[in-house]
Coordinates of C-alpha atoms in Angstrom, one line a residue:
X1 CA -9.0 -27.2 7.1
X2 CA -12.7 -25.6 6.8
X3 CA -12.9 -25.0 10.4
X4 CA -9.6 -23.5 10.4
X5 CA -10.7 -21.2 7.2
X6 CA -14.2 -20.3 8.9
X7 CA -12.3 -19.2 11.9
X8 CA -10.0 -17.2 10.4
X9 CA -12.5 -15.5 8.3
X10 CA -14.5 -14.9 10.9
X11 CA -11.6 -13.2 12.7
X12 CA -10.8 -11.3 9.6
X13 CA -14.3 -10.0 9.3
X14 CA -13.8 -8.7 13.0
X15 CA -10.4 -7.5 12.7
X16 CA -12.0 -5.5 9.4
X17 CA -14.5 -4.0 11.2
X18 CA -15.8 -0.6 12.7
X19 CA -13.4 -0.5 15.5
X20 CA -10.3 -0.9 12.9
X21 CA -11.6 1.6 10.8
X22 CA -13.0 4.2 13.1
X23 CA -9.2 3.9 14.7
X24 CA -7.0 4.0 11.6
X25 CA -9.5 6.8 9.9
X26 CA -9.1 8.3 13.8
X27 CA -5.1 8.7 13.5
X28 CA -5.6 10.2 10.3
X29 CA -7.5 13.0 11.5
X30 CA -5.7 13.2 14.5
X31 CA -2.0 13.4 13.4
X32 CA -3.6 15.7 10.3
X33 CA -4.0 18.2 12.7
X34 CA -1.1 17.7 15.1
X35 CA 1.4 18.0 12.3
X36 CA -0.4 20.6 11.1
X37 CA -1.6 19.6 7.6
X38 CA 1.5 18.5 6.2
X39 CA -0.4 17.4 3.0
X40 CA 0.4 21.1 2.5
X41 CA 3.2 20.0 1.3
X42 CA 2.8 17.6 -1.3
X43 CA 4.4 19.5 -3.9
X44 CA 7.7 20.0 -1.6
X45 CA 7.3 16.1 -1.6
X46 CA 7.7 15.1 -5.2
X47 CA 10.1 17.6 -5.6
X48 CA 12.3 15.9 -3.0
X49 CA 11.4 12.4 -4.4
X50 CA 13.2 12.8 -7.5
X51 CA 16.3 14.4 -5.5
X52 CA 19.6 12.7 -4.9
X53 CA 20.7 13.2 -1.2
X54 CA 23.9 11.0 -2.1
X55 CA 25.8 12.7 1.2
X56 CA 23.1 11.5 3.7
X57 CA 23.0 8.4 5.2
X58 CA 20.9 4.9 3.8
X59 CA 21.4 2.5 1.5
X60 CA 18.9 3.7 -1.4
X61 CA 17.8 6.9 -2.9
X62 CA 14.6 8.9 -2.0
X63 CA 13.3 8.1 -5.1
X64 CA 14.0 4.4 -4.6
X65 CA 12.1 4.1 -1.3
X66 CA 9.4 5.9 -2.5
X67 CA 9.7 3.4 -5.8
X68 CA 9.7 -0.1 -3.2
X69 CA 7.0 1.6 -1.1
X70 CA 4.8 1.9 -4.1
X71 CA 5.7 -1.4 -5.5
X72 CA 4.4 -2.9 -2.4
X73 CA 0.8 -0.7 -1.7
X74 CA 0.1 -0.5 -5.7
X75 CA -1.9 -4.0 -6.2
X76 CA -4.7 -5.3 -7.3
X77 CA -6.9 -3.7 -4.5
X78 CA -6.5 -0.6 -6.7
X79 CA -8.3 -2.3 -9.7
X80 CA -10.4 -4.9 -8.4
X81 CA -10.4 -3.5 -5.4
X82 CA -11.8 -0.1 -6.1
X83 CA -14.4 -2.4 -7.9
X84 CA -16.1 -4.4 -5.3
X85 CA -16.4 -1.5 -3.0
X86 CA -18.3 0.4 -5.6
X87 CA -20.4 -3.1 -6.5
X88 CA -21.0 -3.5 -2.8
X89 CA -21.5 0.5 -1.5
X90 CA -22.4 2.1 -4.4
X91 CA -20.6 5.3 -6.5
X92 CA -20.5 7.2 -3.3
X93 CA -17.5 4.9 -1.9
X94 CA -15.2 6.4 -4.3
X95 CA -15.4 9.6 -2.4
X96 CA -14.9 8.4 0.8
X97 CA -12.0 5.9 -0.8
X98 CA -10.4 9.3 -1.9
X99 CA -10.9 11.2 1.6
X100 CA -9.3 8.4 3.4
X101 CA -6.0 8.7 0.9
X102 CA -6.3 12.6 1.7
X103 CA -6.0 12.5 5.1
X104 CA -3.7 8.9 5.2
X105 CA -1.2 11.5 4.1
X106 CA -0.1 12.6 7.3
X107 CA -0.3 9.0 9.4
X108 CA 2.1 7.6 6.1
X109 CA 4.4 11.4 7.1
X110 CA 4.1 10.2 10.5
X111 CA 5.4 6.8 9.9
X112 CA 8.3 7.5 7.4
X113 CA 9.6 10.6 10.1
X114 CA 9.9 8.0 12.8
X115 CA 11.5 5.6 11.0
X116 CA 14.0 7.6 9.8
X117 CA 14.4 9.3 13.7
X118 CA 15.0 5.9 14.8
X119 CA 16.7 3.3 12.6
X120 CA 19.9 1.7 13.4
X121 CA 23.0 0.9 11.7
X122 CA 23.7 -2.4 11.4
X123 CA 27.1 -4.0 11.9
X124 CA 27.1 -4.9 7.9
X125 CA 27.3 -1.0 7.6
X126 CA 23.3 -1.7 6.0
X127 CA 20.5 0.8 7.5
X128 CA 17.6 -0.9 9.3
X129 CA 14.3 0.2 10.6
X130 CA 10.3 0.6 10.6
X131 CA 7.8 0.2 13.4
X132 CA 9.8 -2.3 15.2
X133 CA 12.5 -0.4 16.1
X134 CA 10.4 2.6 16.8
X135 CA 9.0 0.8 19.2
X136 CA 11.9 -0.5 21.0
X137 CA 14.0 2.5 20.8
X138 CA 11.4 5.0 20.8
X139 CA 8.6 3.6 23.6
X140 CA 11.3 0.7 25.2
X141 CA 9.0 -1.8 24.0
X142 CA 10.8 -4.6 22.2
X143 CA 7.8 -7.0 22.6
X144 CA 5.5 -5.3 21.1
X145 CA 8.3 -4.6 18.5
X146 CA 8.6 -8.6 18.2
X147 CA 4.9 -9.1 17.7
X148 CA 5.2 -6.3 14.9
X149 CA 7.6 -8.4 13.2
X150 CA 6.2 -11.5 13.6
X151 CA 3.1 -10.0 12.1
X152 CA 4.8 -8.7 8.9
X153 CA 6.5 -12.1 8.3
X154 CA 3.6 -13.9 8.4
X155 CA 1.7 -11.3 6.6
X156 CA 4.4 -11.3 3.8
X157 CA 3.7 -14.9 2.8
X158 CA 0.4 -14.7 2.8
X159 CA -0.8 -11.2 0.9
X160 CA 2.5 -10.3 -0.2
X161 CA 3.8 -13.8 -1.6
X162 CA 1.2 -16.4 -2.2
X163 CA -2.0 -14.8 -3.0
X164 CA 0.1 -12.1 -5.6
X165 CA 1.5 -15.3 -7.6
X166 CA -2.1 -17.0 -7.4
X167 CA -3.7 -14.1 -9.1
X168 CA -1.0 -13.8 -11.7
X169 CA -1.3 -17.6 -12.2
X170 CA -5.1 -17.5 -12.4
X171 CA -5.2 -14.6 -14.7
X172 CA -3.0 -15.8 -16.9
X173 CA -4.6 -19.0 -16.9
X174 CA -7.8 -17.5 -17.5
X175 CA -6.6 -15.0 -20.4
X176 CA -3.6 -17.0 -22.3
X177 CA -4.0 -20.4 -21.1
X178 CA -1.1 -20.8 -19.7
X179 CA -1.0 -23.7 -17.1
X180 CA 0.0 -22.3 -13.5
X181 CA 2.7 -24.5 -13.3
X182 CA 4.6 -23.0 -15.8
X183 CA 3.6 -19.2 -14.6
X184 CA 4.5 -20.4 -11.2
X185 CA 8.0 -21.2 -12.5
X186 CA 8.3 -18.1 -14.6
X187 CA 7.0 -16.1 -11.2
X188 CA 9.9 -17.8 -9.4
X189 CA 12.6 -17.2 -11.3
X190 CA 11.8 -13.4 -12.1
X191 CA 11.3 -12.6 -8.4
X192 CA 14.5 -14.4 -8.0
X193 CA 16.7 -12.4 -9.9
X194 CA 15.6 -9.4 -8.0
X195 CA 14.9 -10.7 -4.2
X196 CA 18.1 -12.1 -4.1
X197 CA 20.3 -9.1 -4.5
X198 CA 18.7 -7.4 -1.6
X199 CA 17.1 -4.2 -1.1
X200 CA 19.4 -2.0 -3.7
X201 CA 18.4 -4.7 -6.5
X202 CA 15.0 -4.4 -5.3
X203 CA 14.7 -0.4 -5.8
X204 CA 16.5 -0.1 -8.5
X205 CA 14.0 -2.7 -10.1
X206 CA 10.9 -0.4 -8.8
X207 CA 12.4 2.4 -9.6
X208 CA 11.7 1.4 -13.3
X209 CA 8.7 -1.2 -13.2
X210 CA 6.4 1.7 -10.8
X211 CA 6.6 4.3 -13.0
X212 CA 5.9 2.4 -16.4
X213 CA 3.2 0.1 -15.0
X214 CA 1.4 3.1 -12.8
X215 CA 2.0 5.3 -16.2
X216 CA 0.6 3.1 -18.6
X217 CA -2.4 2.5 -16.0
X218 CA -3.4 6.1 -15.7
X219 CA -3.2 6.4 -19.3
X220 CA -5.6 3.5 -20.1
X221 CA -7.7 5.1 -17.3
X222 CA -7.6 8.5 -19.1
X223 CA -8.5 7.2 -22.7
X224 CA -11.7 5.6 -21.0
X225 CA -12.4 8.7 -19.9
X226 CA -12.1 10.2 -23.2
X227 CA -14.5 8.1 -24.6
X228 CA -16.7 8.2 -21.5
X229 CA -16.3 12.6 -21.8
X230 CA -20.2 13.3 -21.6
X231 CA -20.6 11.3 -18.5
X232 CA -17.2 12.1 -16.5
X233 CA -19.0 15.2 -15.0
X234 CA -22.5 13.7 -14.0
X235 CA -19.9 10.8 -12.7
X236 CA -18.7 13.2 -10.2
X237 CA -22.0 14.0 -9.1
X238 CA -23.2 11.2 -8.6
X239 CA -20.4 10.3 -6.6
X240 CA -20.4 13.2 -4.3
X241 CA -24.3 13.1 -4.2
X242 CA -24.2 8.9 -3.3
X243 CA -22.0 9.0 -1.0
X244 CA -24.4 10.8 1.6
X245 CA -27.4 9.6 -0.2
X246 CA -27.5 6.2 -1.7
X247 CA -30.2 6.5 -3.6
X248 CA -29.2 8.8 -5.9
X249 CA -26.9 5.9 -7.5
X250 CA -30.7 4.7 -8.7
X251 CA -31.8 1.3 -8.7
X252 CA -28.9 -0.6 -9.8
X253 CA -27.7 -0.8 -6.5
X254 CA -29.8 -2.2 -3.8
X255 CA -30.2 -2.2 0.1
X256 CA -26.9 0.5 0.3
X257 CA -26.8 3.0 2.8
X258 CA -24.2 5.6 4.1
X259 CA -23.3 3.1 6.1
X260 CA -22.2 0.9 3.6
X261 CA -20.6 3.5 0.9
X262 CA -18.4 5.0 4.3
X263 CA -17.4 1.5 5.1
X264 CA -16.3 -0.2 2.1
X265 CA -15.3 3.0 0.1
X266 CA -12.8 3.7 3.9
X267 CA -11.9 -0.1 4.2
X268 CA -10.3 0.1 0.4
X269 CA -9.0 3.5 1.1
X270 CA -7.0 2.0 4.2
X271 CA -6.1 -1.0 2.9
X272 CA -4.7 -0.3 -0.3
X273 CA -2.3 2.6 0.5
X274 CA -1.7 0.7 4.0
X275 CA -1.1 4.0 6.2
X276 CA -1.0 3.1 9.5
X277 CA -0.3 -0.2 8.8
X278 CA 3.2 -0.2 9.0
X279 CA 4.9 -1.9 6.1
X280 CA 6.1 1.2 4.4
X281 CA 8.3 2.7 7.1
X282 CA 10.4 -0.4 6.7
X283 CA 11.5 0.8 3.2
X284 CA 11.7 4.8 4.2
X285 CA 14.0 4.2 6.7
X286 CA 16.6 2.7 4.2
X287 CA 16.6 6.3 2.1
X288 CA 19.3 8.3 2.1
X289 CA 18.0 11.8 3.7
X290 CA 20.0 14.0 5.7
X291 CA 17.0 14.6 8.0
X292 CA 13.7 12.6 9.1
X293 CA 11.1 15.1 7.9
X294 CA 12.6 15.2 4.2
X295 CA 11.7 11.5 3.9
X296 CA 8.6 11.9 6.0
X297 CA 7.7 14.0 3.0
X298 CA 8.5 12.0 0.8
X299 CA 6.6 9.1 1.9
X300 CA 3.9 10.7 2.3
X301 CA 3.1 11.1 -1.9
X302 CA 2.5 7.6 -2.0
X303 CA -0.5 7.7 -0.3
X304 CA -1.3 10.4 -2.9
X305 CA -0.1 8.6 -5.6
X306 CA -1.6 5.5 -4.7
X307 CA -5.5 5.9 -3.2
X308 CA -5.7 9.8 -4.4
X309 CA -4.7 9.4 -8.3
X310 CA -5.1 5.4 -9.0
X311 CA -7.9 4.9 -6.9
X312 CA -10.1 7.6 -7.7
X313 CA -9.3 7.3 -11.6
X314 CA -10.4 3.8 -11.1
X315 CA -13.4 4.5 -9.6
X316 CA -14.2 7.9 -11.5
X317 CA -13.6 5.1 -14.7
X318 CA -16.1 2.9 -13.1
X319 CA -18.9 5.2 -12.6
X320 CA -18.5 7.2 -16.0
X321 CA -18.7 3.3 -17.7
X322 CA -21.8 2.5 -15.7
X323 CA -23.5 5.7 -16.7
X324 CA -22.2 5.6 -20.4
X325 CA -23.9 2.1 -20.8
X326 CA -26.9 1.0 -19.5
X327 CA -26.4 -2.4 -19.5
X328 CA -23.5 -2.5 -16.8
X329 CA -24.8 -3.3 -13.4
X330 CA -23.3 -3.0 -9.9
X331 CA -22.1 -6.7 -10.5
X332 CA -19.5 -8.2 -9.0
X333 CA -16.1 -6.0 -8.7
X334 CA -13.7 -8.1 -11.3
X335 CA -16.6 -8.5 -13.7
X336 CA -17.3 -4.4 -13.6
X337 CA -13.6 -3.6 -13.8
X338 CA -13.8 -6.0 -17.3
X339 CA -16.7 -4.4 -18.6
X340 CA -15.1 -0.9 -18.1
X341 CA -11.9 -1.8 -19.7
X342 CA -13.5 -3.5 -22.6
X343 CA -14.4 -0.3 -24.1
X344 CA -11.2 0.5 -25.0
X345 CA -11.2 -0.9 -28.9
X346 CA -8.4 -3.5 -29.3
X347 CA -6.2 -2.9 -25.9
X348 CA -8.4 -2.7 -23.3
X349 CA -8.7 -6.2 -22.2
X350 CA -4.7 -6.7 -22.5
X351 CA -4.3 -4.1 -20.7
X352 CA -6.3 -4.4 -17.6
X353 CA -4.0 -7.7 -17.8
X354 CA -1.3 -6.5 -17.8
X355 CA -1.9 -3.9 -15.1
X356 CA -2.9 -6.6 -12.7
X357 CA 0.0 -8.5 -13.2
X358 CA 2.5 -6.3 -13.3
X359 CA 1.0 -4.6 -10.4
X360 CA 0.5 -7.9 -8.4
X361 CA 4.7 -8.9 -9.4
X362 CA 5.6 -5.4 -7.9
X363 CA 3.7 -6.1 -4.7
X364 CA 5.5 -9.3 -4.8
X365 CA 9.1 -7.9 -4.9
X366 CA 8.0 -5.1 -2.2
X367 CA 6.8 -7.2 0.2
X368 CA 9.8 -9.6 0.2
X369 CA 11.9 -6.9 1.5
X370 CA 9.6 -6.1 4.4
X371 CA 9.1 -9.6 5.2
X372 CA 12.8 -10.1 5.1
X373 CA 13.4 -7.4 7.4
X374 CA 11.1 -8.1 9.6
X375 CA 13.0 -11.9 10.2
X376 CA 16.2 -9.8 10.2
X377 CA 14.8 -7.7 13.2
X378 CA 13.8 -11.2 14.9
X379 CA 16.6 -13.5 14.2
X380 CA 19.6 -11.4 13.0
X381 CA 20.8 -11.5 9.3
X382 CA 22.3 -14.9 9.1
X383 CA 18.7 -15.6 8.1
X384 CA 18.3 -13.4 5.4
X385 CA 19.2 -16.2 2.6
X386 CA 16.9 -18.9 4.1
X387 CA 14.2 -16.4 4.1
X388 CA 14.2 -15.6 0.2
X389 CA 14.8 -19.0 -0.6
X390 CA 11.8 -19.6 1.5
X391 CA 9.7 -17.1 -0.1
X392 CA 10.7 -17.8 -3.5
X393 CA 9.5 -21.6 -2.9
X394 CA 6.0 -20.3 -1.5
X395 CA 5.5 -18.4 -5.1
X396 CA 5.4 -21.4 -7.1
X397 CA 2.9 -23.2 -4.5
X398 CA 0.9 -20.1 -4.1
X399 CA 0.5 -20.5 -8.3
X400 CA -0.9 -24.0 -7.8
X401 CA -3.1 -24.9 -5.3
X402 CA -6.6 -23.1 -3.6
X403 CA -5.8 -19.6 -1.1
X404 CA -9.1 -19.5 0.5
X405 CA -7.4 -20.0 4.0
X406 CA -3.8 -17.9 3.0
X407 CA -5.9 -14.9 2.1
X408 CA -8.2 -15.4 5.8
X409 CA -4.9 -15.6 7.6
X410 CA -3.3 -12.8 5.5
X411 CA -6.1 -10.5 5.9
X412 CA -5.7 -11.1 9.4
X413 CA -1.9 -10.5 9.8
X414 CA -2.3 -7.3 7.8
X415 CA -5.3 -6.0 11.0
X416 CA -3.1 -7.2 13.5
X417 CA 0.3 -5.0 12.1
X418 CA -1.8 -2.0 12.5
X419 CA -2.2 -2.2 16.3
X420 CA 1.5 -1.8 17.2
X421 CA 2.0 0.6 15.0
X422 CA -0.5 2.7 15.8
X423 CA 0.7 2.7 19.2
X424 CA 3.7 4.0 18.5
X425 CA 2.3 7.1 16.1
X426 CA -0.4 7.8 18.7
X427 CA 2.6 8.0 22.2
X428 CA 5.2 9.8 19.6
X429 CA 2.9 11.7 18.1
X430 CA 4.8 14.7 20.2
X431 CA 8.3 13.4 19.1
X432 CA 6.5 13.5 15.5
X433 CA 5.7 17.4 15.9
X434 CA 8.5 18.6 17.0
X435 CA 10.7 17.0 14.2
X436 CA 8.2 18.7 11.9
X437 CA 8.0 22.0 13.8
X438 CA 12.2 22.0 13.3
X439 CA 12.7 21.0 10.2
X440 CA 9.0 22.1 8.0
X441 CA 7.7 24.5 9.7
X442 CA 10.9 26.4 10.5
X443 CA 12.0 25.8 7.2
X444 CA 15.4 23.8 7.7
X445 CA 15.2 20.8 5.3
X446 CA 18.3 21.5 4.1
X447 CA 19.9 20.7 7.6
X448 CA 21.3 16.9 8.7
X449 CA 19.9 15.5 11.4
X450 CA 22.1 16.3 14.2
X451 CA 20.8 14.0 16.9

């Protein structure tokens, strides 16, 4: 299997690369200002979120979409994550982390609009959609659609399913001492009482774990903060002044460049609030909204809730710990997320715990629904059931044995989703404006859809 591992990691570490970034950071900017700056409105956006469009059509709320979305793009990439970019380019990729999240706004606007403009009614009377179906009914091209699909189910057992229960499993190994078999059990049958009673079940169970887990996060991030008061402010400048000039992080870190703090400070941007990568869009389309640009909106604050808030309180935590004691390094990122959390008296280590796995169950549960969908698109609903049993039994071996070569492959899957579905925003970008022209810009949110 070390072949097969080197290979893949290899491929990852391509797929990962400056061409990947330079073209998701590229649509960002691009769509930014061919919607014209809908991050304008972000307030318009939460204040829809927590609406009820019960009339419309969909399956769940705004709210609940919003909630699964969340569930799925809120992981461990925003703690540890956020970590290891700053151990390996310095405080300055915070900043960039936070300007990639600012600008993913529009490409995640992009994404929920055209699902919602083109998502299908199934004959179960359930509402389907995402990048696949954009594709085939937007651009006429199922196959690409297909390959999008068969991406996001294979991406779903691999970073959504296995790696999630074998961080949960190690963690709680590592903190209680609880053997993975059992956590891989207890993983099992919690994600089973929610995967199996479909995507309402699934919301309505995000809908309450996001807020809590996300709430109770920030507010551990804030206390540190508290106690870190006299070094918040320096913090920020040395994360503005690092991220153009390395140095000024002192000598703590060595060898980084720009270079480095733009790559891995964009890299965690894109990949943990996943705009442009296509998974989201599978969830928006299921809202109920009476118009695409409402959800589009809507959508769109999860990029800001995700890599603009929890991101950059991570990393502003991070910083502000590193300057507050001397004897934290730029080690690796788990071991500098520990030391940062360990200040807080009593709590802090528990609750770093907690926050990782709660926020590794939620990408679980998120992720099942996109995967399921994404078999749905390929072989029709009659496989819906042997796919959650399916994905249930790959928790509890995710729990137990070694990952190197799931999270290779993953990593990989997760790339390769991006290309289809950047094809699509890029060709309807136009379709994409004038949806947004209508409905935003000529304020009519209040209409349904009459297409």
């Amino acid at each position: 299997m070390e072949p097969i591992s080197d290979f893949f990691s290899l491929l990852s570490t391509y797929l990962w690369g400056w061409p990947t970034i330079i073209l998701l950071l590229g649509t960002h900017l691009f769509l930014t200002i061919r919607l014209r700056v809908p991050q304008r409105k972000l307030l318009t956006g939460i204040r829809l979120s927590i609406k009820k469009d019960d009339k419309a059509d969909g399956d769940v709320s705004q709210f609940g979409a919003l909630a699964t979305a969340l569930a799925a793009t809120i992981g461990t990439g925003n703690i540890v994550g956020v970590a290891t970019a700053v151990a390996l380019g310095g405080p300055g990729a915070v900043l960039w982390c936070w300007l990639t999240g600012v600008f993913g706004m529009s490409t995640k606007y992009a994404e929920g609009l055209l699902a919602v403009k083109y998502r299908v009614k199934g004959d179960d009377g359930c509402t389907y959609g995402g990048p696949m179906y954009v594709l085939e009914r937007g651009l006429n091209m199922r196959w690409l659609g297909i390959l999008f699909a068969i991406f996001t189910a294979l991406a779903s057992f691999g970073i959504g399913c296995t790696v999630q229960a074998n961080s949960i499993a190690l963690l709680a190994q590592e903190t209680f001492g609880i053997s993975p078999w059992i956590i891989g059990m207890i993983v099992c049958l919690l994600s089973a009482l929610v995967i199996l009673g479909g995507v309402k079940m699934i919301a309505k169970v995000c809908t309450i774990l996001v807020p809590f887990m996300a709430g109770l996060y920030v507010l551990g991030c804030i206390v540190i903060l508290c106690i870190n008061c006299s070094f918040v402010w320096p913090a920020i400048q040395l994360i503005a002044e690092s991220a153009f000039n390395p140095s000024a992080a002192g000598g703590g870190l060595v060898g980084a460049t720009v270079m480095m703090a733009a790559r891995y400070g964009i890299a965690r941007g894109l990949f943990s609030n996943e705009s442009g990568l296509g998974s989201a869009p599978i969830v928006a389309a299921a809202a109920q909204t009476r118009n695409p640009v409402r959800q589009a909106l809507v959508s769109s604050t999860a990029t800001f809730w995700d890599t603009v808030v929890i991101c950059a309180l991570t990393g502003l935590v991070l910083v502000s710990s590193i300057l507050a004691y001397p004897d934290i390094t730029y080690a690796d990122g788990a071991a500098l997320t520990k030391v940062a959390f360990s200040k807080i008296p009593y709590v802090g280590a528990p609750l770093l715990a907690f926050g990782i796995l709660t926020f590794a169950f939620s990408t679980i549960i998120g992720w099942s629904y996109y995967g399921e969908s994404a078999v749905n698109y390929l072989e029709g609903r009659k496989t819906n059931r042997f796919y959650r049993i399916l994905f249930i039994v790959s928790l509890f071996f995710g729990s137990i044995i070694n990952l190197d070569i799931i999270w290779n492959i993953a990593d990989c899957m997760n790339a390769l989703m991006a290309i289809p579905n950047l094809i699509a925003l890029l060709l309807l970008s136009g379709v994409a404006a004038r949806e947004t022209k209508k409905y935003l810009w000529e304020n009519r949110l209040n209409e349904f859809d009459s297409d």
